[in-house]
Short mmCIF file of C-alpha atoms in Angstrom, two decimals:
data_model
loop_
_atom_site.label_atom_id
_atom_site.label_comp_id
_atom_site.label_asym_id
_atom_site.label_seq_id
_atom_site.Cartn_x
_atom_site.Cartn_y
_atom_site.Cartn_z
CA MET E 1230 99.75 -65.99 -28.00
CA SER E 1231 101.27 -68.47 -25.35
CA ASP E 1232 99.12 -69.51 -22.50
CA PHE E 1233 101.28 -67.59 -19.98
CA LYS E 1234 101.16 -64.29 -21.99
CA TYR E 1235 97.36 -64.76 -22.30
CA VAL E 1236 96.55 -65.30 -18.58
CA SER E 1237 99.41 -62.90 -17.41
CA ARG E 1238 97.18 -59.94 -18.49
CA PHE E 1239 94.57 -60.63 -15.88
CA GLY E 1240 96.67 -59.84 -12.85
CA ILE E 1241 98.35 -61.50 -10.00
CA ILE E 1242 95.30 -62.75 -8.19
CA TYR E 1243 94.36 -64.61 -11.33
CA LEU E 1244 97.86 -66.06 -11.87
CA THR E 1245 98.06 -67.15 -8.32
CA ASP E 1246 94.56 -68.75 -8.43
CA LEU E 1247 95.53 -70.59 -11.65
CA MET E 1248 98.71 -71.84 -10.14
CA LEU E 1249 96.82 -73.25 -7.11
CA LEU E 1250 94.44 -75.02 -9.45
CA LYS E 1251 97.23 -76.61 -11.50
CA LEU E 1252 98.90 -77.80 -8.29
CA GLY E 1253 95.69 -79.35 -7.12
CA VAL E 1254 95.45 -77.01 -4.00
CA LYS E 1255 92.05 -75.74 -5.30
CA LYS E 1256 89.23 -77.32 -7.32
CA LYS E 1257 87.81 -74.19 -8.97
CA GLN E 1258 88.65 -70.61 -9.61
CA SER E 1259 87.63 -68.07 -6.98
CA ASN E 1260 85.09 -65.38 -7.88
CA LEU E 1261 87.78 -62.77 -7.20
CA ALA E 1262 89.95 -64.32 -9.81
CA LEU E 1263 87.21 -64.46 -12.28
CA LEU E 1264 86.19 -60.94 -11.77
CA GLN E 1265 89.77 -59.85 -12.28
CA LYS E 1266 89.68 -61.38 -15.71
CA GLN E 1267 86.22 -60.00 -16.42
CA LYS E 1268 87.39 -56.41 -15.72
CA TYR E 1269 90.10 -56.81 -18.28
CA PHE E 1270 87.71 -57.61 -21.05
CA GLU E 1271 84.98 -55.23 -19.96
CA LYS E 1272 87.44 -52.38 -20.50
CA MET E 1273 88.14 -53.34 -24.11
CA SER E 1274 86.91 -51.42 -27.10
CA PRO E 1275 84.50 -53.38 -29.23
CA ASP E 1276 86.95 -52.96 -32.04
CA GLU E 1277 89.25 -55.29 -30.21
CA TYR E 1278 86.60 -58.13 -29.74
CA GLU E 1279 87.37 -59.77 -32.96
CA ASN E 1280 91.01 -60.19 -32.36
CA GLU E 1281 90.44 -61.31 -28.82
CA LEU E 1282 87.91 -63.77 -29.75
CA LYS E 1283 90.39 -65.41 -32.31
CA ASN E 1284 92.93 -65.68 -29.38
CA TRP E 1285 90.33 -67.33 -27.04
CA PHE E 1286 89.10 -69.73 -29.73
CA TYR E 1287 92.66 -70.75 -30.60
CA LYS E 1288 93.50 -71.26 -26.84
CA GLU E 1289 90.40 -73.29 -26.18
CA SER E 1290 90.30 -75.37 -29.29
CA GLY E 1291 93.77 -75.30 -30.73
CA ARG E 1292 92.36 -74.20 -34.11
CA LYS E 1293 92.50 -70.77 -35.86
CA LEU E 1294 89.31 -68.99 -36.20
CA ASP E 1295 88.26 -67.69 -39.68
CA LEU E 1296 85.57 -65.01 -39.09
CA GLU E 1297 85.99 -63.68 -42.69
CA ASN E 1298 84.58 -66.77 -44.25
CA PRO E 1299 83.22 -69.10 -41.49
CA GLN E 1300 82.22 -72.52 -42.64
CA THR E 1301 82.03 -74.81 -39.59
CA PHE E 1302 79.40 -74.86 -36.80
CA THR E 1303 81.91 -73.61 -34.25
CA GLU E 1304 83.11 -70.78 -36.54
CA LYS E 1305 79.72 -69.66 -37.30
CA ILE E 1306 78.78 -69.58 -33.55
CA GLN E 1307 81.67 -67.15 -33.04
CA TRP E 1308 80.47 -65.02 -35.97
CA LEU E 1309 77.01 -64.84 -34.48
CA LYS E 1310 78.37 -63.76 -31.16
CA LEU E 1311 79.85 -60.62 -32.73
CA HIS E 1312 77.27 -59.90 -35.36
CA ASP E 1313 73.97 -61.16 -34.13
CA SER E 1314 73.63 -60.51 -30.38
CA THR E 1315 70.33 -58.89 -30.46
CA ASN E 1316 68.07 -57.45 -27.69
CA GLU E 1317 65.75 -60.32 -28.25
CA LYS E 1318 68.49 -62.92 -27.66
CA THR E 1319 69.32 -60.94 -24.40
CA ILE E 1320 65.60 -61.38 -23.20
CA LEU E 1321 65.59 -65.02 -24.10
CA ALA E 1322 68.86 -65.74 -22.44
CA ASP E 1323 67.48 -64.28 -19.30
CA LYS E 1324 66.16 -67.16 -17.14
CA TYR E 1325 63.60 -64.94 -15.66
CA LEU E 1326 62.37 -62.71 -18.54
CA VAL E 1327 62.20 -65.71 -20.92
CA ARG E 1328 59.32 -67.03 -18.81
CA GLU E 1329 56.90 -64.33 -20.05
CA TRP E 1330 57.98 -64.93 -23.73
CA ILE E 1331 57.49 -68.65 -23.38
CA ALA E 1332 54.01 -68.26 -21.70
CA ARG E 1333 53.05 -65.93 -24.69
CA LYS E 1334 54.34 -68.20 -27.40
CA ILE E 1335 53.40 -71.83 -26.08
CA GLY E 1336 51.63 -71.41 -22.76
CA ASP E 1337 52.69 -71.26 -19.25
CA LYS E 1338 51.85 -74.91 -18.61
CA TYR E 1339 55.29 -75.67 -19.98
CA LEU E 1340 57.13 -73.52 -17.42
CA ILE E 1341 58.57 -75.09 -14.23
CA PRO E 1342 56.74 -73.31 -11.41
CA LEU E 1343 58.44 -70.11 -10.09
CA ILE E 1344 58.60 -69.72 -6.24
CA GLY E 1345 60.43 -66.34 -6.10
CA VAL E 1346 62.82 -63.82 -7.48
CA TRP E 1347 65.23 -61.54 -5.72
CA ASP E 1348 67.94 -58.94 -6.56
CA LYS E 1349 70.33 -60.23 -3.75
CA ALA E 1350 70.67 -63.26 -1.72
CA GLU E 1351 70.00 -61.41 1.56
CA ASN E 1352 66.39 -60.84 0.41
CA ILE E 1353 65.61 -64.67 0.15
CA GLU E 1354 62.98 -65.66 2.76
CA TYR E 1355 64.20 -69.20 3.37
CA ASP E 1356 61.50 -69.85 5.90
CA LYS E 1357 58.85 -69.28 3.26
CA LEU E 1358 60.38 -71.67 0.75
CA PRO E 1359 59.50 -75.36 0.54
CA ARG E 1360 61.61 -78.14 1.77
CA GLN E 1361 62.97 -78.70 -1.69
CA PHE E 1362 63.70 -76.24 -4.47
CA VAL E 1363 66.21 -74.98 -7.04
CA LEU E 1364 67.95 -71.60 -6.72
CA LYS E 1365 69.60 -70.18 -9.85
CA CYS E 1366 71.01 -66.99 -11.20
CA ASN E 1367 69.23 -65.78 -14.36
CA HIS E 1368 72.08 -64.28 -16.21
CA GLY E 1369 74.59 -67.06 -17.36
CA CYS E 1370 75.36 -70.72 -17.20
CA ALA E 1371 76.15 -73.27 -14.43
CA MET E 1372 74.90 -71.01 -11.77
CA ASN E 1373 72.43 -73.47 -10.07
CA ILE E 1374 72.01 -74.77 -6.49
CA ILE E 1375 69.71 -77.77 -5.88
CA ILE E 1376 68.29 -77.89 -2.42
CA LYS E 1377 66.83 -81.28 -1.51
CA ASP E 1378 66.46 -80.66 2.19
CA LYS E 1379 66.22 -77.01 3.34
CA GLU E 1380 66.93 -77.88 6.93
CA LYS E 1381 70.35 -79.24 5.92
CA ALA E 1382 71.23 -76.38 3.78
CA ASN E 1383 74.05 -73.83 4.84
CA GLN E 1384 72.17 -70.65 4.01
CA GLY E 1385 75.32 -68.42 4.65
CA ALA E 1386 77.41 -70.42 2.14
CA ILE E 1387 74.60 -70.47 -0.35
CA ASN E 1388 74.17 -66.65 -0.12
CA ARG E 1389 77.81 -66.04 -0.51
CA GLN E 1390 77.96 -68.20 -3.60
CA LEU E 1391 74.87 -66.53 -5.07
CA ASN E 1392 76.12 -63.05 -4.37
CA GLY E 1393 79.52 -63.93 -5.98
CA TRP E 1394 77.62 -65.09 -9.18
CA LEU E 1395 75.49 -61.89 -9.21
CA LYS E 1396 78.81 -59.92 -9.80
CA ILE E 1397 79.58 -61.91 -13.01
CA ASN E 1398 78.97 -60.66 -16.50
CA TYR E 1399 78.86 -63.76 -18.53
CA ALA E 1400 79.66 -61.77 -21.68
CA PHE E 1401 83.17 -61.08 -20.47
CA VAL E 1402 84.18 -63.42 -17.61
CA THR E 1403 85.37 -66.13 -19.95
CA GLY E 1404 86.90 -63.86 -22.64
CA ASP E 1405 84.59 -65.33 -25.40
CA PHE E 1406 82.17 -62.38 -25.81
CA GLN E 1407 78.82 -64.03 -25.69
CA LEU E 1408 77.47 -60.48 -25.98
CA HIS E 1409 73.80 -61.43 -25.70
CA TYR E 1410 74.34 -61.86 -22.03
CA LYS E 1411 76.04 -58.45 -21.51
CA ASP E 1412 72.86 -56.46 -20.54
CA ILE E 1413 70.96 -58.96 -18.50
CA GLN E 1414 70.12 -57.60 -15.06
CA PRO E 1415 71.45 -60.18 -12.57
CA ARG E 1416 68.70 -61.81 -10.45
CA ILE E 1417 68.24 -64.88 -8.31
CA ILE E 1418 65.18 -67.09 -8.89
CA ALA E 1419 63.80 -70.07 -7.16
CA GLU E 1420 61.90 -72.81 -9.06
CA GLN E 1421 60.16 -75.92 -7.85
CA PHE E 1422 62.27 -79.02 -7.53
CA MET E 1423 61.34 -81.37 -10.31
CA ASN E 1424 61.90 -84.99 -10.36
CA ASN E 1425 60.50 -88.16 -11.83
CA ALA E 1426 58.18 -90.25 -9.69
CA ASN E 1427 60.07 -93.36 -10.44
CA GLY E 1428 63.44 -91.78 -9.29
CA GLU E 1429 65.08 -91.91 -12.65
CA ASP E 1430 67.45 -89.14 -13.70
CA LEU E 1431 65.88 -86.30 -15.68
CA CYS E 1432 66.87 -86.32 -19.30
CA ASP E 1433 67.70 -83.17 -21.19
CA TYR E 1434 66.27 -83.03 -24.66
CA LYS E 1435 68.24 -80.24 -26.52
CA PHE E 1436 66.89 -79.42 -29.99
CA PHE E 1437 69.42 -78.01 -32.35
CA CYS E 1438 67.44 -75.73 -34.57
CA PHE E 1439 68.76 -74.16 -37.86
CA ASN E 1440 66.89 -71.29 -39.48
CA GLY E 1441 63.73 -72.10 -37.46
CA GLU E 1442 63.84 -75.85 -38.04
CA PRO E 1443 64.66 -78.41 -35.44
CA LYS E 1444 67.25 -80.94 -37.06
CA TYR E 1445 68.83 -82.84 -34.17
CA CYS E 1446 68.06 -83.77 -30.57
CA GLN E 1447 70.89 -83.88 -28.13
CA VAL E 1448 70.03 -86.09 -25.20
CA ILE E 1449 71.99 -85.85 -21.94
CA ASN E 1450 71.17 -88.62 -19.65
CA ASP E 1451 72.62 -90.63 -16.69
CA ARG E 1452 73.86 -87.57 -14.66
CA SER E 1453 73.94 -89.46 -11.33
CA VAL E 1454 76.09 -92.45 -12.73
CA GLY E 1455 78.15 -90.79 -15.40
CA GLU E 1456 76.77 -88.22 -17.91
CA THR E 1457 76.15 -89.49 -21.57
CA ILE E 1458 75.40 -87.54 -24.66
CA ASP E 1459 73.68 -88.77 -27.78
CA PHE E 1460 72.36 -87.13 -30.93
CA TYR E 1461 69.18 -88.16 -32.71
CA ASP E 1462 67.57 -86.89 -35.87
CA MET E 1463 63.91 -85.86 -36.12
CA ASN E 1464 62.88 -89.50 -36.73
CA TRP E 1465 64.76 -90.71 -33.72
CA ASN E 1466 67.58 -92.28 -35.68
CA HIS E 1467 70.74 -92.37 -33.72
CA GLN E 1468 73.61 -90.21 -35.16
CA ASP E 1469 77.22 -91.35 -35.36
CA PHE E 1470 78.70 -87.95 -34.10
CA VAL E 1471 79.28 -86.62 -30.71
CA GLY E 1472 80.54 -83.30 -29.72
CA LEU E 1473 80.63 -80.11 -27.56
CA ALA E 1474 81.19 -82.03 -24.40
CA PRO E 1475 83.74 -84.85 -23.58
CA CYS E 1476 80.95 -87.39 -22.79
CA PRO E 1477 80.43 -90.83 -24.27
CA ASN E 1478 77.20 -92.22 -25.83
CA SER E 1479 74.84 -94.06 -23.50
CA PRO E 1480 75.86 -97.77 -23.65
CA LYS E 1481 72.12 -98.70 -23.59
CA GLY E 1482 70.86 -96.10 -25.96
CA CYS E 1483 68.01 -93.63 -25.24
CA GLU E 1484 64.52 -94.45 -25.39
CA LYS E 1485 62.34 -92.16 -27.59
CA PRO E 1486 60.26 -89.99 -25.10
CA ARG E 1487 56.62 -90.26 -25.30
CA THR E 1488 56.26 -86.48 -25.82
CA PHE E 1489 58.93 -86.29 -28.50
CA ASP E 1490 56.60 -85.16 -31.25
CA GLU E 1491 55.17 -82.49 -28.91
CA MET E 1492 58.67 -81.21 -28.08
CA LYS E 1493 59.57 -81.18 -31.77
CA LYS E 1494 56.65 -78.90 -32.50
CA LEU E 1495 57.25 -76.63 -29.71
CA ALA E 1496 61.00 -76.34 -30.66
CA LYS E 1497 59.84 -75.20 -34.09
CA VAL E 1498 57.65 -72.52 -32.67
CA LEU E 1499 60.26 -71.14 -30.38
CA ALA E 1500 63.10 -71.32 -32.83
CA GLU E 1501 61.28 -69.27 -35.57
CA GLY E 1502 63.34 -66.34 -36.86
CA PHE E 1503 66.75 -67.43 -35.49
CA LYS E 1504 69.62 -68.59 -37.57
CA PHE E 1505 70.62 -70.90 -34.77
CA VAL E 1506 69.17 -71.72 -31.34
CA ARG E 1507 69.21 -74.77 -29.15
CA VAL E 1508 65.84 -75.18 -27.41
CA ASP E 1509 65.88 -77.43 -24.29
CA PHE E 1510 63.00 -79.45 -22.82
CA TYR E 1511 62.53 -82.06 -20.03
CA GLU E 1512 59.91 -84.75 -19.98
CA ILE E 1513 58.90 -85.12 -16.36
CA ASN E 1514 56.29 -87.69 -15.33
CA GLY E 1515 54.89 -87.57 -18.90
CA ALA E 1516 54.65 -83.84 -19.26
CA VAL E 1517 56.92 -81.44 -21.20
CA TYR E 1518 58.66 -78.63 -19.40
CA PHE E 1519 60.83 -75.86 -20.93
CA GLY E 1520 64.43 -75.70 -20.03
CA GLU E 1521 66.20 -72.78 -21.78
CA MET E 1522 67.05 -71.20 -25.03
CA THR E 1523 70.87 -71.43 -25.83
CA PHE E 1524 72.38 -69.42 -28.61
CA THR E 1525 76.03 -70.30 -28.07
CA PRO E 1526 76.17 -73.89 -26.73
CA GLY E 1527 79.53 -74.63 -25.07
CA GLY E 1528 80.73 -71.09 -26.11
CA GLY E 1529 81.16 -72.78 -29.53
CA SER E 1530 84.61 -74.14 -29.01
CA GLY E 1531 84.04 -77.70 -28.55
CA ARG E 1532 85.32 -80.44 -30.89
CA PHE E 1533 82.99 -82.87 -32.77
CA ASN E 1534 83.96 -86.47 -33.36
CA PRO E 1535 84.17 -87.00 -36.29
CA GLU E 1536 85.44 -83.60 -37.01
CA SER E 1537 83.36 -83.55 -40.29
CA ALA E 1538 80.15 -83.19 -38.22
CA ASP E 1539 81.27 -79.57 -37.35
CA LEU E 1540 81.20 -78.74 -41.18
CA MET E 1541 78.07 -80.71 -41.71
CA LEU E 1542 76.27 -78.64 -38.91
CA GLY E 1543 77.99 -75.30 -39.99
CA LYS E 1544 76.46 -75.73 -43.49
CA MET E 1545 72.94 -75.63 -41.88
CA ILE E 1546 73.49 -72.12 -40.44
CA LYS E 1547 72.72 -69.54 -43.24
CA LEU E 1548 74.54 -66.23 -42.13
#
């Protein structure tokens, strides 16, 4: 299906928005355009999901998707979307509900402190919040607002952004059917702003776990100066593949965190029973903090370099 035919199904608002993006008039899609696309996929019968997922995968990656005999990591992630989106995954993808599960499994000391939770932005009592905090929606990805100085924050603009995000159903808004997000009740949460005492960027340590076993740690670093991504095995040997995001390796390499062995043990506990899950942690001032559980990193459409890594990682997922 051509790109024009694909997007023409979403209506005039979406098409106009896309044209303005391509002309450089806008920098990101409007919530109204995204919701128009979302409604299109929400109305679909589940019988249509497989064919639509194949269309989406080809549009995003340029590759045909084999769901009958998936072999690569990216193919198997697509298969899991359709056939393994369980209620437990829904709970664990919920950035609010997952907290109770984490506290039960490994202890609440690993949780970033929660400040508040609300069903709509108008209920946020900004006067009771600290000077610095993080607002995020619980039901998807990339819906975070970092507040470093409350007095300088535009509360009206923040509320409009949050309320727009609350309308999004992440299972359908991109057309890639991450179905474990479908039934999450949208909420806004506020968490404590976390930073290193020495001022260094926070590193993400993302453990790729296959059939309950952590095998690789994806390290995301240097966000303030230019994001880098590196993969290490469980003995902290640097790997020669990159993927799922167009970012280079760190030119200076990544120092093994002091808490690496602790994070590795925690990842194994949290990954138990899942064919694949990415378990994310931070090391902040010498302590480990839980980030999130991710079952479909990057929607599973990213390319690996070399491409052979896609097949290598795919062999680790036992469907």
